[in-house]
């Protein structure tokens, strides 16, 4: 069989180009576990989008949120003494001895990268069956979309992580007026508290001073929060700001409630007190509230359309540098769900476009 491959590489794009077709991951049900959720991210702030119709969940992380604090510059000064004996053991084939010697060259266990927080959204829907459900990730514009119909009303959500604005944007709308009623909350696996201020839901938290690796089952307390020196234990904050059209916003019991809106935009920002590898993230840390609030304040000056357009333009500057087409004369399977295409491919079906999609998903 003849195979046709076309690869276009543009290292310095001079103009904005149209979106590449067919680069959509498509599902017909919400995610049940983390690995089924749709990832979005801007290099610093990311989220997994579950896409539930009535109960939506975004699980967020932030690039600098780790347990612990600065470490010694030379944590194993005697490591060099075991290099020559280890090499000698390897040369004579005594691998067991070499393994034991190499253990003496290791440093301390590293600290742990940690989850930031969850945004939990309960959407009040009529007591009717959800129809026409679909959630997608369009790799051409890095936007996750969830859409469905209930009792004749079509609901749509878009979520993207904007690098220019340094925030996550979530946009809700419906094809009928005043159909959006939401309850928005937040939680974290780490120590946290929530408060409501200036129309914003704020989650403030603190990372542990130390976390053992999951594979190191020695200490009675693998997670330690207290640090008498007030050095270790990074602070963090997440802010959720709702913007509504002809709706009512209220707050109670740790939740923002939005009632009878025609359009809702959530601006989500986050920051930590990380101040470099050689500074205490607690006592010498940056002001995470000022940083997170600054992202929200800047983004609030723009409409959701402006934020979306700036995001897509910035993203495509990088993503559109590579366009891969494999056997374009094959039958088009893009209307099938990604799960169906994977199942068919596993059974031997030909789907070169799925291979190209997989390649581009890796780049994404």
mmCIF file of C-alpha atoms in Angstrom:
data_model
loop_
_atom_site.group_PDB
_atom_site.id
_atom_site.type_symbol
_atom_site.label_atom_id
_atom_site.label_comp_id
_atom_site.label_asym_id
_atom_site.label_seq_id
_atom_site.Cartn_x
_atom_site.Cartn_y
_atom_site.Cartn_z
ATOM 1 C CA UNK A 1 0.000 0.000 0.000
ATOM 2 C CA UNK A 2 1.294 3.437 -0.864
ATOM 3 C CA UNK A 3 1.647 5.788 2.071
ATOM 4 C CA UNK A 4 1.578 9.520 1.704
ATOM 5 C CA UNK A 5 3.268 11.775 4.237
ATOM 6 C CA UNK A 6 3.467 15.542 4.145
ATOM 7 C CA UNK A 7 5.259 17.510 6.824
ATOM 8 C CA UNK A 8 5.400 21.283 6.786
ATOM 9 C CA UNK A 9 7.865 22.993 9.140
ATOM 10 C CA UNK A 10 7.829 26.744 9.631
ATOM 11 C CA UNK A 11 10.442 27.935 12.070
ATOM 12 C CA UNK A 12 9.640 31.636 11.856
ATOM 13 C CA UNK A 13 5.977 32.130 10.965
ATOM 14 C CA UNK A 14 5.440 35.504 9.372
ATOM 15 C CA UNK A 15 1.664 35.572 9.487
ATOM 16 C CA UNK A 16 -1.238 34.005 11.302
ATOM 17 C CA UNK A 17 -2.463 30.874 9.492
ATOM 18 C CA UNK A 18 -5.786 29.078 9.572
ATOM 19 C CA UNK A 19 -6.441 26.315 12.094
ATOM 20 C CA UNK A 20 -5.351 22.843 11.096
ATOM 21 C CA UNK A 21 -8.405 20.619 10.449
ATOM 22 C CA UNK A 22 -9.158 17.322 12.157
ATOM 23 C CA UNK A 23 -7.173 17.926 15.338
ATOM 24 C CA UNK A 24 -9.959 17.304 17.839
ATOM 25 C CA UNK A 25 -10.160 14.837 20.709
ATOM 26 C CA UNK A 26 -13.832 13.943 21.053
ATOM 27 C CA UNK A 27 -15.765 12.163 23.840
ATOM 28 C CA UNK A 28 -19.440 11.370 24.415
ATOM 29 C CA UNK A 29 -19.406 11.223 28.212
ATOM 30 C CA UNK A 30 -17.795 13.118 31.115
ATOM 31 C CA UNK A 31 -14.515 11.978 32.604
ATOM 32 C CA UNK A 32 -14.854 9.659 35.578
ATOM 33 C CA UNK A 33 -11.191 9.660 36.634
ATOM 34 C CA UNK A 34 -8.269 12.074 36.329
ATOM 35 C CA UNK A 35 -6.698 10.267 33.374
ATOM 36 C CA UNK A 36 -9.892 10.702 31.326
ATOM 37 C CA UNK A 37 -10.095 14.465 31.903
ATOM 38 C CA UNK A 38 -8.964 16.984 29.280
ATOM 39 C CA UNK A 39 -5.710 18.837 30.016
ATOM 40 C CA UNK A 40 -5.224 22.552 29.450
ATOM 41 C CA UNK A 41 -2.250 24.683 30.470
ATOM 42 C CA UNK A 42 -0.162 27.740 29.682
ATOM 43 C CA UNK A 43 3.217 26.473 30.910
ATOM 44 C CA UNK A 44 2.711 27.743 34.465
ATOM 45 C CA UNK A 45 -0.931 27.162 35.339
ATOM 46 C CA UNK A 46 -2.775 24.029 34.240
ATOM 47 C CA UNK A 47 -6.016 22.153 34.824
ATOM 48 C CA UNK A 48 -7.723 18.863 34.102
ATOM 49 C CA UNK A 49 -11.290 19.475 32.917
ATOM 50 C CA UNK A 50 -13.759 16.675 33.728
ATOM 51 C CA UNK A 51 -16.736 17.995 31.755
ATOM 52 C CA UNK A 52 -19.660 16.896 33.914
ATOM 53 C CA UNK A 53 -23.015 18.293 32.816
ATOM 54 C CA UNK A 54 -24.427 18.995 36.272
ATOM 55 C CA UNK A 55 -21.218 18.664 38.304
ATOM 56 C CA UNK A 56 -18.109 20.131 36.691
ATOM 57 C CA UNK A 57 -14.630 19.858 38.178
ATOM 58 C CA UNK A 58 -11.339 21.517 37.323
ATOM 59 C CA UNK A 59 -8.240 20.153 39.057
ATOM 60 C CA UNK A 60 -5.499 22.770 38.979
ATOM 61 C CA UNK A 61 -1.747 22.763 39.417
ATOM 62 C CA UNK A 62 0.874 25.513 39.357
ATOM 63 C CA UNK A 63 4.455 25.036 38.195
ATOM 64 C CA UNK A 64 6.183 26.223 41.376
ATOM 65 C CA UNK A 65 4.059 24.512 44.044
ATOM 66 C CA UNK A 66 6.324 22.039 45.859
ATOM 67 C CA UNK A 67 6.759 20.911 49.435
ATOM 68 C CA UNK A 68 9.904 21.743 51.375
ATOM 69 C CA UNK A 69 12.374 24.558 50.945
ATOM 70 C CA UNK A 70 16.028 25.237 50.098
ATOM 71 C CA UNK A 71 18.487 22.338 50.424
ATOM 72 C CA UNK A 72 22.186 22.299 51.186
ATOM 73 C CA UNK A 73 24.425 23.042 48.224
ATOM 74 C CA UNK A 74 26.371 19.814 48.775
ATOM 75 C CA UNK A 75 24.179 17.217 50.443
ATOM 76 C CA UNK A 76 26.582 14.295 49.995
ATOM 77 C CA UNK A 77 30.191 15.576 50.036
ATOM 78 C CA UNK A 78 31.632 12.050 50.300
ATOM 79 C CA UNK A 79 29.931 10.751 47.152
ATOM 80 C CA UNK A 80 33.114 10.926 45.067
ATOM 81 C CA UNK A 81 34.814 8.348 47.304
ATOM 82 C CA UNK A 82 32.520 5.606 45.973
ATOM 83 C CA UNK A 83 32.898 6.377 42.254
ATOM 84 C CA UNK A 84 36.106 4.386 41.608
ATOM 85 C CA UNK A 85 35.037 1.331 43.679
ATOM 86 C CA UNK A 86 31.666 1.297 41.872
ATOM 87 C CA UNK A 87 33.347 1.356 38.476
ATOM 88 C CA UNK A 88 35.709 -1.417 39.531
ATOM 89 C CA UNK A 89 32.785 -3.570 40.690
ATOM 90 C CA UNK A 90 30.999 -3.032 37.380
ATOM 91 C CA UNK A 91 34.157 -3.908 35.431
ATOM 92 C CA UNK A 92 34.532 -7.260 37.178
ATOM 93 C CA UNK A 93 30.808 -7.989 36.799
ATOM 94 C CA UNK A 94 29.925 -7.736 40.487
ATOM 95 C CA UNK A 95 26.674 -5.869 39.929
ATOM 96 C CA UNK A 96 25.294 -6.497 43.418
ATOM 97 C CA UNK A 97 28.347 -4.848 44.985
ATOM 98 C CA UNK A 98 28.170 -1.990 42.499
ATOM 99 C CA UNK A 99 24.514 -1.398 43.431
ATOM 100 C CA UNK A 100 25.341 -1.172 47.125
ATOM 101 C CA UNK A 101 28.276 1.168 46.506
ATOM 102 C CA UNK A 102 26.206 3.460 44.278
ATOM 103 C CA UNK A 103 23.654 3.921 47.056
ATOM 104 C CA UNK A 104 26.366 5.829 48.918
ATOM 105 C CA UNK A 105 26.534 8.347 46.062
ATOM 106 C CA UNK A 106 22.866 9.257 46.215
ATOM 107 C CA UNK A 107 21.526 12.420 47.736
ATOM 108 C CA UNK A 108 18.472 12.962 49.883
ATOM 109 C CA UNK A 109 14.978 12.302 48.575
ATOM 110 C CA UNK A 110 13.601 15.248 46.658
ATOM 111 C CA UNK A 111 10.478 17.012 47.808
ATOM 112 C CA UNK A 112 7.088 16.505 46.142
ATOM 113 C CA UNK A 113 5.282 18.406 43.403
ATOM 114 C CA UNK A 114 1.788 19.078 44.720
ATOM 115 C CA UNK A 115 -1.751 19.656 43.413
ATOM 116 C CA UNK A 116 -2.984 23.214 43.830
ATOM 117 C CA UNK A 117 -6.767 23.136 44.169
ATOM 118 C CA UNK A 118 -10.076 22.085 42.657
ATOM 119 C CA UNK A 119 -12.760 24.385 41.291
ATOM 120 C CA UNK A 120 -16.138 22.701 41.799
ATOM 121 C CA UNK A 121 -19.146 23.867 39.813
ATOM 122 C CA UNK A 122 -22.688 22.628 40.279
ATOM 123 C CA UNK A 123 -24.975 23.702 37.462
ATOM 124 C CA UNK A 124 -28.679 23.742 38.206
ATOM 125 C CA UNK A 125 -30.465 22.040 35.306
ATOM 126 C CA UNK A 126 -34.115 21.197 34.634
ATOM 127 C CA UNK A 127 -35.186 17.711 35.747
ATOM 128 C CA UNK A 128 -34.846 16.247 32.275
ATOM 129 C CA UNK A 129 -32.402 13.886 30.637
ATOM 130 C CA UNK A 130 -29.152 15.308 29.260
ATOM 131 C CA UNK A 131 -29.011 14.896 25.459
ATOM 132 C CA UNK A 132 -26.470 15.500 22.683
ATOM 133 C CA UNK A 133 -23.572 15.466 25.150
ATOM 134 C CA UNK A 134 -20.084 16.086 23.786
ATOM 135 C CA UNK A 135 -16.756 17.225 25.192
ATOM 136 C CA UNK A 136 -13.799 18.043 23.011
ATOM 137 C CA UNK A 137 -10.259 19.349 23.041
ATOM 138 C CA UNK A 138 -9.399 21.254 19.892
ATOM 139 C CA UNK A 139 -5.624 21.095 19.519
ATOM 140 C CA UNK A 140 -5.704 23.870 16.914
ATOM 141 C CA UNK A 141 -6.758 26.478 19.459
ATOM 142 C CA UNK A 142 -6.103 24.754 22.825
ATOM 143 C CA UNK A 143 -9.708 25.106 23.969
ATOM 144 C CA UNK A 144 -11.691 22.457 25.863
ATOM 145 C CA UNK A 145 -15.422 22.515 25.152
ATOM 146 C CA UNK A 146 -18.342 20.787 26.868
ATOM 147 C CA UNK A 147 -21.807 21.037 25.348
ATOM 148 C CA UNK A 148 -25.158 19.344 25.856
ATOM 149 C CA UNK A 149 -28.904 19.941 25.729
ATOM 150 C CA UNK A 150 -31.515 19.703 28.473
ATOM 151 C CA UNK A 151 -35.231 20.207 27.839
ATOM 152 C CA UNK A 152 -34.585 21.969 24.541
ATOM 153 C CA UNK A 153 -31.898 24.353 25.831
ATOM 154 C CA UNK A 154 -28.372 23.967 24.485
ATOM 155 C CA UNK A 155 -25.583 24.672 26.984
ATOM 156 C CA UNK A 156 -21.951 25.283 26.084
ATOM 157 C CA UNK A 157 -18.757 25.794 28.102
ATOM 158 C CA UNK A 158 -15.303 26.713 26.873
ATOM 159 C CA UNK A 159 -12.161 26.525 29.000
ATOM 160 C CA UNK A 160 -8.676 27.683 28.073
ATOM 161 C CA UNK A 161 -5.434 28.543 29.839
ATOM 162 C CA UNK A 162 -4.210 31.866 28.507
ATOM 163 C CA UNK A 163 -0.472 32.510 28.460
ATOM 164 C CA UNK A 164 -0.839 36.233 27.596
ATOM 165 C CA UNK A 165 -3.246 36.796 30.504
ATOM 166 C CA UNK A 166 -1.644 34.198 32.834
ATOM 167 C CA UNK A 167 -5.048 32.871 33.901
ATOM 168 C CA UNK A 168 -7.609 30.179 33.138
ATOM 169 C CA UNK A 169 -10.835 31.374 31.526
ATOM 170 C CA UNK A 170 -14.119 29.487 31.681
ATOM 171 C CA UNK A 171 -17.024 30.699 29.552
ATOM 172 C CA UNK A 172 -20.626 29.480 30.053
ATOM 173 C CA UNK A 173 -23.527 30.282 27.760
ATOM 174 C CA UNK A 174 -26.860 28.913 26.594
ATOM 175 C CA UNK A 175 -29.056 29.496 23.556
ATOM 176 C CA UNK A 176 -31.892 30.799 25.738
ATOM 177 C CA UNK A 177 -31.784 33.794 28.050
ATOM 178 C CA UNK A 178 -31.343 33.465 31.833
ATOM 179 C CA UNK A 179 -30.748 29.695 31.813
ATOM 180 C CA UNK A 180 -27.498 29.648 33.802
ATOM 181 C CA UNK A 181 -27.635 29.031 37.552
ATOM 182 C CA UNK A 182 -24.365 27.884 39.117
ATOM 183 C CA UNK A 183 -22.823 27.186 42.489
ATOM 184 C CA UNK A 184 -19.038 27.611 42.540
ATOM 185 C CA UNK A 185 -16.751 26.321 45.282
ATOM 186 C CA UNK A 186 -13.098 25.476 45.813
ATOM 187 C CA UNK A 187 -11.061 22.987 47.807
ATOM 188 C CA UNK A 188 -7.513 21.680 48.071
ATOM 189 C CA UNK A 189 -5.796 18.490 49.180
ATOM 190 C CA UNK A 190 -3.422 20.722 51.183
ATOM 191 C CA UNK A 191 -4.151 22.880 54.222
ATOM 192 C CA UNK A 192 -6.446 25.670 53.034
ATOM 193 C CA UNK A 193 -9.174 28.141 53.869
ATOM 194 C CA UNK A 194 -11.622 29.988 51.621
ATOM 195 C CA UNK A 195 -13.019 33.487 51.866
ATOM 196 C CA UNK A 196 -15.077 35.883 49.771
ATOM 197 C CA UNK A 197 -13.787 39.377 49.078
ATOM 198 C CA UNK A 198 -14.486 42.022 46.451
ATOM 199 C CA UNK A 199 -16.725 39.680 44.453
ATOM 200 C CA UNK A 200 -14.106 36.934 44.375
ATOM 201 C CA UNK A 201 -13.790 33.473 45.871
ATOM 202 C CA UNK A 202 -10.282 33.171 47.311
ATOM 203 C CA UNK A 203 -8.602 29.950 48.400
ATOM 204 C CA UNK A 204 -5.501 30.435 50.547
ATOM 205 C CA UNK A 205 -3.270 27.512 51.441
ATOM 206 C CA UNK A 206 0.082 26.284 52.638
ATOM 207 C CA UNK A 207 2.163 23.379 51.386
ATOM 208 C CA UNK A 208 3.841 20.920 53.768
ATOM 209 C CA UNK A 209 7.359 21.529 55.046
ATOM 210 C CA UNK A 210 8.219 17.987 53.972
ATOM 211 C CA UNK A 211 6.595 15.146 52.015
ATOM 212 C CA UNK A 212 8.163 11.702 51.671
ATOM 213 C CA UNK A 213 8.039 10.101 48.231
ATOM 214 C CA UNK A 214 5.138 7.676 47.818
ATOM 215 C CA UNK A 215 7.614 4.792 47.479
ATOM 216 C CA UNK A 216 9.493 5.612 50.718
ATOM 217 C CA UNK A 217 7.552 3.964 53.545
ATOM 218 C CA UNK A 218 9.818 4.511 56.533
ATOM 219 C CA UNK A 219 8.741 7.563 58.535
ATOM 220 C CA UNK A 220 5.710 7.388 60.793
ATOM 221 C CA UNK A 221 4.675 10.848 59.525
ATOM 222 C CA UNK A 222 5.354 11.028 55.781
ATOM 223 C CA UNK A 223 3.738 14.489 55.557
ATOM 224 C CA UNK A 224 4.948 17.230 57.927
ATOM 225 C CA UNK A 225 3.509 20.738 57.956
ATOM 226 C CA UNK A 226 5.210 22.309 60.969
ATOM 227 C CA UNK A 227 8.581 23.982 60.523
ATOM 228 C CA UNK A 228 9.835 25.819 63.634
ATOM 229 C CA UNK A 229 12.258 27.829 61.486
ATOM 230 C CA UNK A 230 9.346 29.234 59.391
ATOM 231 C CA UNK A 231 11.413 28.591 56.282
ATOM 232 C CA UNK A 232 9.850 25.593 54.582
ATOM 233 C CA UNK A 233 6.232 25.287 53.524
ATOM 234 C CA UNK A 234 5.214 27.331 50.497
ATOM 235 C CA UNK A 235 2.152 29.566 50.601
ATOM 236 C CA UNK A 236 -0.275 29.608 47.678
ATOM 237 C CA UNK A 237 -3.506 31.234 46.569
ATOM 238 C CA UNK A 238 -6.184 30.734 43.940
ATOM 239 C CA UNK A 239 -8.771 33.362 42.991
ATOM 240 C CA UNK A 240 -12.031 32.774 41.107
ATOM 241 C CA UNK A 241 -13.764 35.891 39.820
ATOM 242 C CA UNK A 242 -17.224 35.529 38.200
ATOM 243 C CA UNK A 243 -18.502 37.974 35.588
ATOM 244 C CA UNK A 244 -22.188 37.637 34.700
ATOM 245 C CA UNK A 245 -24.696 38.994 32.229
ATOM 246 C CA UNK A 246 -28.162 39.855 33.662
ATOM 247 C CA UNK A 247 -27.728 37.470 36.589
ATOM 248 C CA UNK A 248 -27.540 37.734 40.364
ATOM 249 C CA UNK A 249 -24.402 36.834 42.361
ATOM 250 C CA UNK A 250 -24.429 35.953 46.055
ATOM 251 C CA UNK A 251 -22.122 34.223 48.516
ATOM 252 C CA UNK A 252 -22.779 31.867 51.408
ATOM 253 C CA UNK A 253 -21.204 28.854 53.124
ATOM 254 C CA UNK A 254 -18.015 29.018 51.059
ATOM 255 C CA UNK A 255 -19.767 29.092 47.678
ATOM 256 C CA UNK A 256 -20.532 31.695 45.053
ATOM 257 C CA UNK A 257 -24.083 31.337 43.760
ATOM 258 C CA UNK A 258 -25.109 32.702 40.351
ATOM 259 C CA UNK A 259 -28.785 32.704 39.460
ATOM 260 C CA UNK A 260 -30.617 33.242 36.160
ATOM 261 C CA UNK A 261 -27.705 34.527 34.089
ATOM 262 C CA UNK A 262 -27.523 34.473 30.296
ATOM 263 C CA UNK A 263 -23.724 34.330 30.199
ATOM 264 C CA UNK A 264 -21.063 33.609 32.834
ATOM 265 C CA UNK A 265 -17.300 34.043 32.669
ATOM 266 C CA UNK A 266 -14.987 32.724 35.378
ATOM 267 C CA UNK A 267 -11.478 34.139 35.609
ATOM 268 C CA UNK A 268 -9.195 31.818 37.588
ATOM 269 C CA UNK A 269 -5.721 32.845 38.725
ATOM 270 C CA UNK A 270 -3.160 31.336 41.072
ATOM 271 C CA UNK A 271 0.282 32.071 42.462
ATOM 272 C CA UNK A 272 2.714 30.800 45.099
ATOM 273 C CA UNK A 273 5.268 32.422 47.366
ATOM 274 C CA UNK A 274 8.152 30.671 45.556
ATOM 275 C CA UNK A 275 11.096 33.091 45.434
ATOM 276 C CA UNK A 276 13.865 31.006 43.939
ATOM 277 C CA UNK A 277 15.615 27.774 44.889
ATOM 278 C CA UNK A 278 17.797 29.492 47.495
ATOM 279 C CA UNK A 279 15.119 31.418 49.437
ATOM 280 C CA UNK A 280 12.772 30.211 52.157
ATOM 281 C CA UNK A 281 9.321 30.009 50.494
ATOM 282 C CA UNK A 282 7.631 30.997 53.759
ATOM 283 C CA UNK A 283 9.677 33.673 55.553
ATOM 284 C CA UNK A 284 11.392 34.934 52.382
ATOM 285 C CA UNK A 285 8.620 34.185 49.932
ATOM 286 C CA UNK A 286 6.887 36.471 47.472
ATOM 287 C CA UNK A 287 3.423 37.876 48.153
ATOM 288 C CA UNK A 288 1.233 35.291 46.435
ATOM 289 C CA UNK A 289 -1.927 37.350 46.935
ATOM 290 C CA UNK A 290 -0.549 40.404 45.140
ATOM 291 C CA UNK A 291 0.651 38.260 42.244
ATOM 292 C CA UNK A 292 -2.580 36.313 41.838
ATOM 293 C CA UNK A 293 -4.732 39.426 42.194
ATOM 294 C CA UNK A 294 -2.650 41.266 39.593
ATOM 295 C CA UNK A 295 -3.438 38.577 37.000
ATOM 296 C CA UNK A 296 -7.163 38.886 37.712
ATOM 297 C CA UNK A 297 -7.118 42.688 37.670
ATOM 298 C CA UNK A 298 -5.367 42.840 34.293
ATOM 299 C CA UNK A 299 -7.590 40.188 32.719
ATOM 300 C CA UNK A 300 -10.742 41.911 33.983
ATOM 301 C CA UNK A 301 -10.046 44.846 31.676
ATOM 302 C CA UNK A 302 -10.728 42.662 28.623
ATOM 303 C CA UNK A 303 -13.813 40.928 27.285
ATOM 304 C CA UNK A 304 -13.907 37.147 27.049
ATOM 305 C CA UNK A 305 -13.669 37.470 23.255
ATOM 306 C CA UNK A 306 -10.510 39.551 23.561
ATOM 307 C CA UNK A 307 -8.998 37.068 26.020
ATOM 308 C CA UNK A 308 -9.894 34.176 23.718
ATOM 309 C CA UNK A 309 -8.497 35.825 20.599
ATOM 310 C CA UNK A 310 -5.226 36.744 22.320
ATOM 311 C CA UNK A 311 -4.910 33.189 23.629
ATOM 312 C CA UNK A 312 -5.493 31.552 20.241
ATOM 313 C CA UNK A 313 -3.160 33.927 18.419
ATOM 314 C CA UNK A 314 -0.377 33.360 20.955
ATOM 315 C CA UNK A 315 -0.845 29.573 20.970
ATOM 316 C CA UNK A 316 -0.889 29.179 17.185
ATOM 317 C CA UNK A 317 2.397 31.065 16.854
ATOM 318 C CA UNK A 318 3.975 27.907 18.256
ATOM 319 C CA UNK A 319 1.588 25.085 17.431
ATOM 320 C CA UNK A 320 1.228 25.918 13.738
ATOM 321 C CA UNK A 321 4.952 25.576 13.148
ATOM 322 C CA UNK A 322 4.333 21.906 12.313
ATOM 323 C CA UNK A 323 1.555 20.492 10.138
ATOM 324 C CA UNK A 324 1.505 16.708 9.665
ATOM 325 C CA UNK A 325 -0.734 14.903 7.147
ATOM 326 C CA UNK A 326 -0.702 11.128 6.695
ATOM 327 C CA UNK A 327 -2.534 9.537 3.752
ATOM 328 C CA UNK A 328 -5.119 12.311 3.311
ATOM 329 C CA UNK A 329 -7.135 10.233 0.808
ATOM 330 C CA UNK A 330 -8.236 7.786 3.537
ATOM 331 C CA UNK A 331 -11.786 7.798 4.856
ATOM 332 C CA UNK A 332 -12.470 10.536 7.396
ATOM 333 C CA UNK A 333 -13.121 9.156 10.909
ATOM 334 C CA UNK A 334 -13.040 12.496 12.744
ATOM 335 C CA UNK A 335 -16.780 12.352 13.572
ATOM 336 C CA UNK A 336 -16.204 9.300 15.781
ATOM 337 C CA UNK A 337 -15.213 9.673 19.403
ATOM 338 C CA UNK A 338 -11.533 9.309 20.177
ATOM 339 C CA UNK A 339 -12.358 6.216 22.241
ATOM 340 C CA UNK A 340 -14.095 4.607 19.251
ATOM 341 C CA UNK A 341 -11.183 5.421 16.968
ATOM 342 C CA UNK A 342 -8.703 3.929 19.425
ATOM 343 C CA UNK A 343 -10.795 0.772 19.773
ATOM 344 C CA UNK A 344 -11.030 0.401 15.996
ATOM 345 C CA UNK A 345 -7.314 1.047 15.583
ATOM 346 C CA UNK A 346 -6.512 -1.599 18.214
ATOM 347 C CA UNK A 347 -8.504 -4.130 16.175
ATOM 348 C CA UNK A 348 -6.474 -3.328 13.071
ATOM 349 C CA UNK A 349 -8.469 -0.584 11.357
ATOM 350 C CA UNK A 350 -6.571 1.953 9.279
ATOM 351 C CA UNK A 351 -6.687 5.510 10.647
ATOM 352 C CA UNK A 352 -3.616 7.490 9.663
ATOM 353 C CA UNK A 353 -5.277 10.710 10.788
ATOM 354 C CA UNK A 354 -5.425 9.265 14.311
ATOM 355 C CA UNK A 355 -1.655 8.764 14.157
ATOM 356 C CA UNK A 356 -1.225 12.401 13.138
ATOM 357 C CA UNK A 357 -3.597 13.442 15.929
ATOM 358 C CA UNK A 358 -1.519 11.466 18.430
ATOM 359 C CA UNK A 359 1.649 13.166 17.208
ATOM 360 C CA UNK A 360 0.106 16.621 17.541
ATOM 361 C CA UNK A 361 -1.343 15.780 20.951
ATOM 362 C CA UNK A 362 2.191 15.028 22.097
ATOM 363 C CA UNK A 363 3.306 18.457 20.860
ATOM 364 C CA UNK A 364 0.319 20.056 22.546
#
